CSV table of C-alpha atoms and ligand atoms in Angstrom, one decimal:
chain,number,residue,atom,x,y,z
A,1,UNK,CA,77.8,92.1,82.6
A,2,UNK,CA,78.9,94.7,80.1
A,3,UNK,CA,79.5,93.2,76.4
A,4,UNK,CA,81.9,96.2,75.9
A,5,UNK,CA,83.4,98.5,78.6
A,6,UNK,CA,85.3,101.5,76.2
A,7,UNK,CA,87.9,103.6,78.3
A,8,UNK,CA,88.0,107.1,77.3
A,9,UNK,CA,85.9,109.2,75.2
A,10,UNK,CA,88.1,110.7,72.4
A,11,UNK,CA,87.5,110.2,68.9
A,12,UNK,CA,88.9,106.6,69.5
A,13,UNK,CA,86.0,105.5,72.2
A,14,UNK,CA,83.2,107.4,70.6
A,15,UNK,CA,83.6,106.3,67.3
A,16,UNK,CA,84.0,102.5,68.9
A,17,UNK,CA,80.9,103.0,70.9
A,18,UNK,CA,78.4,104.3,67.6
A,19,UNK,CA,80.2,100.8,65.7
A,20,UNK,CA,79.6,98.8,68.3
A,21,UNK,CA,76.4,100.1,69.5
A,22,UNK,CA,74.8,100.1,65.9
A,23,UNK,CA,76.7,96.8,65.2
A,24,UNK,CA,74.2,95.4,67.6
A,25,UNK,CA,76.4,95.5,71.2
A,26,UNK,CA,73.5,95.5,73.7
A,27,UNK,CA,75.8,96.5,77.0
A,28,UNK,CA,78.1,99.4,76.1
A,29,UNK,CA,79.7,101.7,78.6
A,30,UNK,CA,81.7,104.5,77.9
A,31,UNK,CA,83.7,105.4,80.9
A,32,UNK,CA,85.3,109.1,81.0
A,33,UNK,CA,86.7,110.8,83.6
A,34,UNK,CA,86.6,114.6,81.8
A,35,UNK,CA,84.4,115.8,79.1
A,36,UNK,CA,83.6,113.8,76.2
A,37,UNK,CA,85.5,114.7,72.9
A,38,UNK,CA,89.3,113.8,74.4
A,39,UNK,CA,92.3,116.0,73.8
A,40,UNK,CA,91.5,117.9,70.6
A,41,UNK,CA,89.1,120.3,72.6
A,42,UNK,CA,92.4,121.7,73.8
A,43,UNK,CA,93.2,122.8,70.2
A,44,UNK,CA,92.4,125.9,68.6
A,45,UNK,CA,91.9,125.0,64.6
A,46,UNK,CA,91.8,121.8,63.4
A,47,UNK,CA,91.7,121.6,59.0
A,48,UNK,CA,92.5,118.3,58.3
A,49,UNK,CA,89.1,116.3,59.5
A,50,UNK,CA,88.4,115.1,56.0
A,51,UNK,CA,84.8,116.8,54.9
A,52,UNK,CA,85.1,120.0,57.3
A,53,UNK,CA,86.4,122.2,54.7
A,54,UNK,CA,86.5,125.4,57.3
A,55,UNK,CA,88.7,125.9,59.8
A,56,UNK,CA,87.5,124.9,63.5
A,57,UNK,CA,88.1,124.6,66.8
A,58,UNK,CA,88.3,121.3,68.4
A,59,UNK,CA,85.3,121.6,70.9
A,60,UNK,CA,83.1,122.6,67.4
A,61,UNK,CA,84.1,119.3,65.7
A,62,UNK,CA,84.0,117.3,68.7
A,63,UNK,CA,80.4,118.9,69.3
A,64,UNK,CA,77.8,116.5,68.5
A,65,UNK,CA,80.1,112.9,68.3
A,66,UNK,CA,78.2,111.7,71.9
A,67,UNK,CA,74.8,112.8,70.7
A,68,UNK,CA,75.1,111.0,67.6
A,69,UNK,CA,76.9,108.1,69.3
A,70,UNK,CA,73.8,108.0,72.5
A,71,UNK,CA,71.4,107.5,69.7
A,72,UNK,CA,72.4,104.2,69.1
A,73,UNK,CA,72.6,103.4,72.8
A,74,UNK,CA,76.2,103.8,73.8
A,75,UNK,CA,76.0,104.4,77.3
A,76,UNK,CA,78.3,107.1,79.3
A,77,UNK,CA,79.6,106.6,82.8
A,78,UNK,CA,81.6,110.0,83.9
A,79,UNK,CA,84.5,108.4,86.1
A,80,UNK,CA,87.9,107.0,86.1
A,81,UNK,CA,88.7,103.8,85.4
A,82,UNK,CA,91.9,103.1,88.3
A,83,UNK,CA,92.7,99.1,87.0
A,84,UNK,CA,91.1,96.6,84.5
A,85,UNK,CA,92.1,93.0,85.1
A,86,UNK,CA,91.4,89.8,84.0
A,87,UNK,CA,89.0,87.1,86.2
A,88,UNK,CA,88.7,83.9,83.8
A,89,UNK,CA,87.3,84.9,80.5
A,90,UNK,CA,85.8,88.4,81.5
A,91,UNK,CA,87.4,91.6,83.1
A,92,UNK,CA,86.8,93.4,86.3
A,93,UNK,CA,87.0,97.2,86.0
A,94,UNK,CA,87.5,99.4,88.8
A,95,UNK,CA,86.6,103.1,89.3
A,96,UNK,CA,88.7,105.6,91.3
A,97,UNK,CA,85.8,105.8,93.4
A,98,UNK,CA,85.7,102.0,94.1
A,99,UNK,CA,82.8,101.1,92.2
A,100,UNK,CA,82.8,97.8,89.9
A,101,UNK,CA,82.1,97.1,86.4
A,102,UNK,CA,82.3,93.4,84.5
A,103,UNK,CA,82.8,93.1,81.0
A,104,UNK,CA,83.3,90.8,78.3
A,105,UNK,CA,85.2,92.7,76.1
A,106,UNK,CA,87.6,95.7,77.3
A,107,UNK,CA,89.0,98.8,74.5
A,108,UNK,CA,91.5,100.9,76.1
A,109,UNK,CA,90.9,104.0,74.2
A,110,UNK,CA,92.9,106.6,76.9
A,111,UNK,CA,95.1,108.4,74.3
A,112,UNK,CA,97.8,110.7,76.4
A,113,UNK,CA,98.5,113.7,78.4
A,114,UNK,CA,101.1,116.7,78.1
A,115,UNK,CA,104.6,116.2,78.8
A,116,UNK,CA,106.2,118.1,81.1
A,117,UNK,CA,109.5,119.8,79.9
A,118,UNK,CA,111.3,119.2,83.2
A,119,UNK,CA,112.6,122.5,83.4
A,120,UNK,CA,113.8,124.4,86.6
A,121,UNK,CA,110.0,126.1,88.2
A,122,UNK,CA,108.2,124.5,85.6
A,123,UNK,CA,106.2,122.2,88.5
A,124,UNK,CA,106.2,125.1,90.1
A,125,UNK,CA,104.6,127.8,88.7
A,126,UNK,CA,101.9,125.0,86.7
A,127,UNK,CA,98.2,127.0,86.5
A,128,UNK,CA,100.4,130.5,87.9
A,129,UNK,CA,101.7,131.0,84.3
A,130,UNK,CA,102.9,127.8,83.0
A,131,UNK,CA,100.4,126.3,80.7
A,132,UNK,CA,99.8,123.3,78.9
A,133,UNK,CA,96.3,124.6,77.0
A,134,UNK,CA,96.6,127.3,75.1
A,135,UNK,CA,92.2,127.3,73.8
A,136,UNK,CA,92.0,127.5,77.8
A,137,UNK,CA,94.7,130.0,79.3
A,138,UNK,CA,95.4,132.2,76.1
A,139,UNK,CA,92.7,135.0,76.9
A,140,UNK,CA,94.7,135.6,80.6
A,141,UNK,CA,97.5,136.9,78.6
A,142,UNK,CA,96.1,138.9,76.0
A,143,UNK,CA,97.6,142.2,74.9
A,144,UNK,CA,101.0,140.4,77.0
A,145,UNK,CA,104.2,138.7,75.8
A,146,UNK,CA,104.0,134.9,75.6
A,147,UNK,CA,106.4,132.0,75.4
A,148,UNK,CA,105.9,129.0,73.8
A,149,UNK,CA,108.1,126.1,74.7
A,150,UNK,CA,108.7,123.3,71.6
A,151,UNK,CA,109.0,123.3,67.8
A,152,UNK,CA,106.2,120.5,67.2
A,153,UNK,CA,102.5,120.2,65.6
A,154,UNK,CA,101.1,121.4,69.0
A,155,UNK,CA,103.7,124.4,69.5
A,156,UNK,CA,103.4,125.8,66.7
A,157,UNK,CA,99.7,125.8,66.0
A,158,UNK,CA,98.8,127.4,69.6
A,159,UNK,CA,101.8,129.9,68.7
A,160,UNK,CA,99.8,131.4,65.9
A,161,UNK,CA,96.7,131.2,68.0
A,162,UNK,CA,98.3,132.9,70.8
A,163,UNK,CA,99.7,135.1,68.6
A,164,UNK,CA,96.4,136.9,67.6
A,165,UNK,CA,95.7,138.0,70.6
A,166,UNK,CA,98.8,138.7,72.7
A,167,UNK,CA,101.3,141.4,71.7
A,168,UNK,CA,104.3,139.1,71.1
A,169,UNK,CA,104.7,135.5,71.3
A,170,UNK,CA,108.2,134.1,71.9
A,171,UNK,CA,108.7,130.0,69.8
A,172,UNK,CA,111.5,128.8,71.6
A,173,UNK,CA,112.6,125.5,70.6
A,174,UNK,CA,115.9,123.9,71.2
A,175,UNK,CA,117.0,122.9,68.0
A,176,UNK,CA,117.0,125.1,64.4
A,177,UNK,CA,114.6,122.8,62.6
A,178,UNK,CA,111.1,122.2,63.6
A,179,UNK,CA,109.3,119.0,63.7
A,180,UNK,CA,106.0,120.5,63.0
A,181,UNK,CA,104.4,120.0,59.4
A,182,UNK,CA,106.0,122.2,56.7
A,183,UNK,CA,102.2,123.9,56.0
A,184,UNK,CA,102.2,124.5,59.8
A,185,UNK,CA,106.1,126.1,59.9
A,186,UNK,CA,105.1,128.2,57.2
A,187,UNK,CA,101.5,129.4,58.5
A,188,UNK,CA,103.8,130.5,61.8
A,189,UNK,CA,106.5,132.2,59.6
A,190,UNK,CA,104.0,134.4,58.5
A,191,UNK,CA,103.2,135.8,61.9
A,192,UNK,CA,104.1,139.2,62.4
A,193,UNK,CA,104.5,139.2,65.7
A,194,UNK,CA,106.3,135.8,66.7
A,195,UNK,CA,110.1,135.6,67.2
A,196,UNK,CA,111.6,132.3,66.9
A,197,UNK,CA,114.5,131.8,69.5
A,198,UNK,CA,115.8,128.3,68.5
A,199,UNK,CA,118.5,126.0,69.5
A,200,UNK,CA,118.7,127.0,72.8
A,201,UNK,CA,118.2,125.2,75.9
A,202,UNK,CA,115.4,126.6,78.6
A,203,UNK,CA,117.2,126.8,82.0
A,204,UNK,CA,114.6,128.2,84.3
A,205,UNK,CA,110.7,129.4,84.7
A,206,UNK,CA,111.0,131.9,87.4
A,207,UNK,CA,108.8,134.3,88.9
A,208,UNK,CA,107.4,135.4,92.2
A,209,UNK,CA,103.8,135.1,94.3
A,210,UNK,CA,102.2,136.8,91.8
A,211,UNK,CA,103.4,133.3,88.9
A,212,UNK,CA,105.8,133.5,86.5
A,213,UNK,CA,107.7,136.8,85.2
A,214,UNK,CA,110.1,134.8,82.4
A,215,UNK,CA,112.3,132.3,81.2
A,216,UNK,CA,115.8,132.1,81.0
A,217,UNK,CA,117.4,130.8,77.5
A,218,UNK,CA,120.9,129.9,77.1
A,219,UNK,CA,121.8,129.5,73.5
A,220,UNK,CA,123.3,126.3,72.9
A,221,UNK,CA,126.2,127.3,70.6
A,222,UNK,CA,127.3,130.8,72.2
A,223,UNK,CA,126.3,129.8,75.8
A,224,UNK,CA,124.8,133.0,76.3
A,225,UNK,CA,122.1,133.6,78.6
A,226,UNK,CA,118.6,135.7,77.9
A,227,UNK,CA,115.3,136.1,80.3
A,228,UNK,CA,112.4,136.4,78.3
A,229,UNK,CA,110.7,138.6,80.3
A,230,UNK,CA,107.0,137.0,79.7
A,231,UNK,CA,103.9,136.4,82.4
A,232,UNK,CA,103.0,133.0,80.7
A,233,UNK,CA,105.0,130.3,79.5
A,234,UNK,CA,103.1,127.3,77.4
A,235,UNK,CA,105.1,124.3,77.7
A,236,UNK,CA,103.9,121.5,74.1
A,237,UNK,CA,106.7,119.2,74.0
A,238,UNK,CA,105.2,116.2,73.1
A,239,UNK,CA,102.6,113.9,75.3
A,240,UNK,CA,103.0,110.7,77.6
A,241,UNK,CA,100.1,107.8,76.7
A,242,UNK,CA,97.6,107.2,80.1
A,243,UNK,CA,97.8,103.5,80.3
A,244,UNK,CA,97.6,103.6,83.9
A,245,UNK,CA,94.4,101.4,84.5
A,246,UNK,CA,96.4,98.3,82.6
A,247,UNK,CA,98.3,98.1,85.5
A,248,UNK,CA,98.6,95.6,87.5
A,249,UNK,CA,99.3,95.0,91.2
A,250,UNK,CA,102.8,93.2,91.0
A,251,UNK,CA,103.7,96.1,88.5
A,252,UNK,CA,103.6,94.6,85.3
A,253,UNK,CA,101.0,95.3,83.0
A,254,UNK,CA,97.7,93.3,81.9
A,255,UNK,CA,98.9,93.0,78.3
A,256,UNK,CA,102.0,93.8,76.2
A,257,UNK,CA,102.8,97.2,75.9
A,258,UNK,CA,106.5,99.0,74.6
A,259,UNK,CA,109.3,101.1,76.1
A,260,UNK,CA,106.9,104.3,75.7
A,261,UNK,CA,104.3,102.3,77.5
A,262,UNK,CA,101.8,102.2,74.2
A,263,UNK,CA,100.1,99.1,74.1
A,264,UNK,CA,101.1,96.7,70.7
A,265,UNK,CA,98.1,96.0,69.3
A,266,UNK,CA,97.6,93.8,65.7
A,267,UNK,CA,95.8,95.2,62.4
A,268,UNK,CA,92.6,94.4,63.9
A,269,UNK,CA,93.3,96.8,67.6
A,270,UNK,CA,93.7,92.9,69.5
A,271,UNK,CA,96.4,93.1,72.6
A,272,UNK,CA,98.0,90.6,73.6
A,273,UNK,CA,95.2,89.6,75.5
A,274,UNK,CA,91.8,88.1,73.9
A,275,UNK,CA,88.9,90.3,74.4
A,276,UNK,CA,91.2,93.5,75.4
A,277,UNK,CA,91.8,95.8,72.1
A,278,UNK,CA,93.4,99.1,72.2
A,279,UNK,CA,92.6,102.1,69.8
A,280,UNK,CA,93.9,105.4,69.1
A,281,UNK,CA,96.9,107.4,70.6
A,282,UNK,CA,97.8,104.8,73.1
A,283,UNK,CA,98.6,102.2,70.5
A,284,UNK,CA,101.8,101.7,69.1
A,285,UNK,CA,102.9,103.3,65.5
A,286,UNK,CA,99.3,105.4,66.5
A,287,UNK,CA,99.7,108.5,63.6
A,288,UNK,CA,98.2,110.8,66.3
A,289,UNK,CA,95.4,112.0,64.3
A,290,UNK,CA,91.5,112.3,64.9
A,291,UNK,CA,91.0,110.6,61.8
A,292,UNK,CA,93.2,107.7,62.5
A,293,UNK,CA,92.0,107.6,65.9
A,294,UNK,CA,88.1,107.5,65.0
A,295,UNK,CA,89.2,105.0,62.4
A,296,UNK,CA,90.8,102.6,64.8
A,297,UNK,CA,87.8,102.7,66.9
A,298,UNK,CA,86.0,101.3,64.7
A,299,UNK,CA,88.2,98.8,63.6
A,300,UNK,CA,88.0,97.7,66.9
A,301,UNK,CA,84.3,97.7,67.4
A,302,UNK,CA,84.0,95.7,64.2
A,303,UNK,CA,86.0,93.0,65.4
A,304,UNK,CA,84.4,93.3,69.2
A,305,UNK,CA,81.3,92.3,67.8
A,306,UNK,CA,82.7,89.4,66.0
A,307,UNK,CA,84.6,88.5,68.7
A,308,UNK,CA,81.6,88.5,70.8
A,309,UNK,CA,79.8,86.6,68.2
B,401,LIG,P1,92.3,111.3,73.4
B,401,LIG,O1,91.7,112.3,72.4
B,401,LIG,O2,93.5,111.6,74.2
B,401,LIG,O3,91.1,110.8,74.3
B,401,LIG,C1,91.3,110.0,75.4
B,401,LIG,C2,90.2,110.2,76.4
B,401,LIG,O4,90.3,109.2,77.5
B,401,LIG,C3,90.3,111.5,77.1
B,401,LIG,O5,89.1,112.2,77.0
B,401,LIG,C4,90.6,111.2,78.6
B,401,LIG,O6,90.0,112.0,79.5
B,401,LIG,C5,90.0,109.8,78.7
B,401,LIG,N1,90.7,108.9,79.7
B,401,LIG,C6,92.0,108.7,79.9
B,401,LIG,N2,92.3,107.9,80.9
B,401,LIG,C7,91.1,107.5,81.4
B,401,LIG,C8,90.6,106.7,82.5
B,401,LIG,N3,91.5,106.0,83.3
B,401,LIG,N4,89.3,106.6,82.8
B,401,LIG,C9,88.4,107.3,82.1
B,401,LIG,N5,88.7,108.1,81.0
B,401,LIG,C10,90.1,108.2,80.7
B,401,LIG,N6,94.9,115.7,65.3
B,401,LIG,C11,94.4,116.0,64.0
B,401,LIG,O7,94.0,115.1,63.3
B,401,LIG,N7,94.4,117.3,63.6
B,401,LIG,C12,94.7,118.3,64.3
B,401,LIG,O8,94.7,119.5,63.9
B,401,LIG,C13,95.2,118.1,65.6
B,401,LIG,N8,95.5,119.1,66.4
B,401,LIG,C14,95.8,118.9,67.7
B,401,LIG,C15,96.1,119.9,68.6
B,401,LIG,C16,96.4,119.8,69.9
B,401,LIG,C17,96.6,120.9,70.8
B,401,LIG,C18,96.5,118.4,70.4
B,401,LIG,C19,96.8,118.2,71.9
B,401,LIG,C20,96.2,117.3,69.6
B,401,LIG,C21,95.9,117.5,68.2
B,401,LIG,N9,95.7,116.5,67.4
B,401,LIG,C22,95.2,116.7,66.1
B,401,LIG,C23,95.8,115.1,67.8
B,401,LIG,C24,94.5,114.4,68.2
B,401,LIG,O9,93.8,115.3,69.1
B,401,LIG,C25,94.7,113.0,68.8
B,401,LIG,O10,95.4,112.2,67.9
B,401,LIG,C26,93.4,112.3,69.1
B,401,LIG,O11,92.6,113.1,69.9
B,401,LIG,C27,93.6,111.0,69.8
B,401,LIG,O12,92.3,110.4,70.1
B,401,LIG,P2,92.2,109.3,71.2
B,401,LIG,O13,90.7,109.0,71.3
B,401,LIG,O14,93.1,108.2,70.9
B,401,LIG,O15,92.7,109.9,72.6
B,402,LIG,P1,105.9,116.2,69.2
B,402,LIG,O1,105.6,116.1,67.7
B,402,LIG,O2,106.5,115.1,69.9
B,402,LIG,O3,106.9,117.5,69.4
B,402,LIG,C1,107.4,117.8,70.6
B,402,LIG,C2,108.4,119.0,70.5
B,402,LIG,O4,108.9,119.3,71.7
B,402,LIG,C3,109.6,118.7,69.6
B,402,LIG,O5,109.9,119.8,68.8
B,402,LIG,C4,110.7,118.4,70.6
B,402,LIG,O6,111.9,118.8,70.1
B,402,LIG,C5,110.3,119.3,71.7
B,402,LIG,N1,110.7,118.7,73.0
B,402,LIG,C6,110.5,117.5,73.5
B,402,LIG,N2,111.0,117.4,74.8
B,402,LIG,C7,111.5,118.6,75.1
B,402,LIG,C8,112.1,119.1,76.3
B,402,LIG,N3,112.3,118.4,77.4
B,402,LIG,N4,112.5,120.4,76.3
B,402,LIG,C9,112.3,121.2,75.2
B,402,LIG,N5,111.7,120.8,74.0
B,402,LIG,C10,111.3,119.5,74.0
B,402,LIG,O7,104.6,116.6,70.0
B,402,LIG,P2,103.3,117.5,69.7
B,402,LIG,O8,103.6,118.7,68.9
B,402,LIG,O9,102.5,117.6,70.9
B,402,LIG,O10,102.5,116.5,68.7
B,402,LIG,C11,102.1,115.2,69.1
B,402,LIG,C12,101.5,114.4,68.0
B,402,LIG,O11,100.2,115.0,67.7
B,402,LIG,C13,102.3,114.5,66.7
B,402,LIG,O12,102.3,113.2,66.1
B,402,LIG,C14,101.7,115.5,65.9
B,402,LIG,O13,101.9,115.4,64.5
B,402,LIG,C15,100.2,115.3,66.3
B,402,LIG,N6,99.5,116.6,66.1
B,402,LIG,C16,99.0,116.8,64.9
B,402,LIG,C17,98.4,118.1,64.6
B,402,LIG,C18,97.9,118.3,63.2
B,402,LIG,O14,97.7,117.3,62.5
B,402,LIG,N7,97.6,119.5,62.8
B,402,LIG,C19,98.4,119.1,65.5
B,402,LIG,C20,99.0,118.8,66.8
B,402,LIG,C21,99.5,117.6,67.1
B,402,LIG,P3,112.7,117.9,69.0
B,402,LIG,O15,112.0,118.3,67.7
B,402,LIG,O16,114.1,118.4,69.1
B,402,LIG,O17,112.5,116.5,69.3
């Protein structure tokens, strides 16, 4: 019998697992299906972890957050967690690969994937020129023409990291004002060789057996039609929360979550249910930061251990 089971090892679970570990938690599990360090290895600078003054990639802040957290004993199960439900006061966790875990206390701490754009040969043509990682595909088009699909955070950030290394990057968004932070906008104003194609609409990814040779824009005022003649198209228009394993077999879900799916949680990361707490980017209202993450981890672990107690 695990006193915590923690699902997902992003800044969320790893910072619950050192709280909860040093807090005194004898039995804690972190279950993770990929690599420790969750979805801001993908990104290619992060500079506003309060206290890392220099610009750095995600994997080099991420770097040492298990070690530190397996000194205090947090334990780490590589799989995938398929359900969690409740049997009387503890829960019964089940791996993709069948295998069983108990616990007393659950944190769902799965944060989200990509979106998909749901263009035209989008599906398609994913891993033969359509991208959602930019830190793991960028170097396949260096010295080519790029397009980046979406005007947030994510887009524009990877734009001006793709930008240093392929000739031209295309920022296609479809409206004329972008949603990404004014420091970021202005960082990707400054790049030389980015062209901004807004407020049009992408109708197609097409390409042929060798992956994808452009994009077709049609601009949403005119109606005209352009191909962006590009090998690689990155698609960052926004992400869907993974909160998959709170679901239960009659459909519904173990506790109450909100038309997006993310899980409503109270000031101290309690669901609806008692002993299952949620943390990070699959809460609601989550600000989608490492640092807000990390801290609702350990708001969490805090009151785990008291609710243990
Ligand atoms: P995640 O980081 O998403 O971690 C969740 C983990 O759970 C993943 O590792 C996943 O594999 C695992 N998991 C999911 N389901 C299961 C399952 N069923 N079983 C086992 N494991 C599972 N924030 C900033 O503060 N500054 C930035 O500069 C910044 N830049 C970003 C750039 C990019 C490209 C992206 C994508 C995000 C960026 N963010 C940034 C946002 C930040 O990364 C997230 O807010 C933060 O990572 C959320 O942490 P989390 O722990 O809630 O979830
Ligand atoms: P986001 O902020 O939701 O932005 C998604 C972008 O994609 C928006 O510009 C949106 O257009 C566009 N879009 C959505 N659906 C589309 C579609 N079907 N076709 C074309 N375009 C579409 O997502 P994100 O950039 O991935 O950021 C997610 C969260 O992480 C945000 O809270 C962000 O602040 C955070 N984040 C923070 C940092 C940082 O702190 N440095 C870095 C990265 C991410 P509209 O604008 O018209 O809606």
């Amino acid at each position: 019998m695990l006193d915590l089971a923690i699902i997902g090892g992003g800044p969320a679970g790893l910072t619950a697992g050192l709280y909860a570990t040093r807090g005194g938690l004898q039995n804690v599990v972190m279950f993770e299906m990929g690599m420790p360090g969750g979805q801001i290895t993908t990104s290619s600078e992060i500079e506003n972890y309060p206290g890392q003054g220099n610009v750095m990639t995600g994997m080099e802040l991420m770097d040492n957050w298990l070690e530190q957290c397996q000194k205090f004993g947090l334990k780490h199960e590589m799989n995938q967690v398929s359900s969690v439900v409740k049997v009387g006061e503890t829960f019964k966790l089940t791996m993709v690969d069948g295998k069983e875990f108990e616990a007393k206390t659950v944190l769902m701490a799965t944060g989200s994937v990509p979106r998909r754009a749901g263009i035209a040969g989008e599906n398609e043509f994913f891993g033969r020129g359509v991208s959602t990682c930019a830190t793991c595909d960028g170097f396949f088009y260096k010295g080519k023409e790029v397009a980046v699909i979406g005007g947030g955070d994510t887009a524009l950030e990877e734009a001006v990291y793709l930008s240093k290394m392929c000739s031209k990057v295309y920022v296609v968004h479809r409206r004329d004002t972008y949603r990404a932070a004014p420091s970021t906008i202005e960082h990707m104003k400054k790049a030389e060789n980015i062209e901004e194609v807004t407020n049009v609409t992408v109708e197609e990814v097409f390409g042929d057996a060798s992956g994808v040779t452009g994009i077709k824009v049609k601009d949403k005022n005119t109606g005209d039609i352009r191909d962006l003649d590009v090998p690689g198209a990155f698609v960052f228009v926004g992400r869907d929360v993974l909160n998959e394993p709170l679901k239960q077999e009659d459909g519904s879900f173990l506790c109450d979550v909100n038309e997006q799916g993310e899980v409503i949680v109270d000031l101290r990361m309690r669901t609806s249910v008692p002993g299952l707490y949620a943390a990070g980017d699959i809460r609601i209202d989550a600000a989608k930061q490492v640092v807000c993450a990390s801290g609702d981890g350990s708001t969490a672990a805090v009151n785990i251990i008291e609710y243990i107690g």
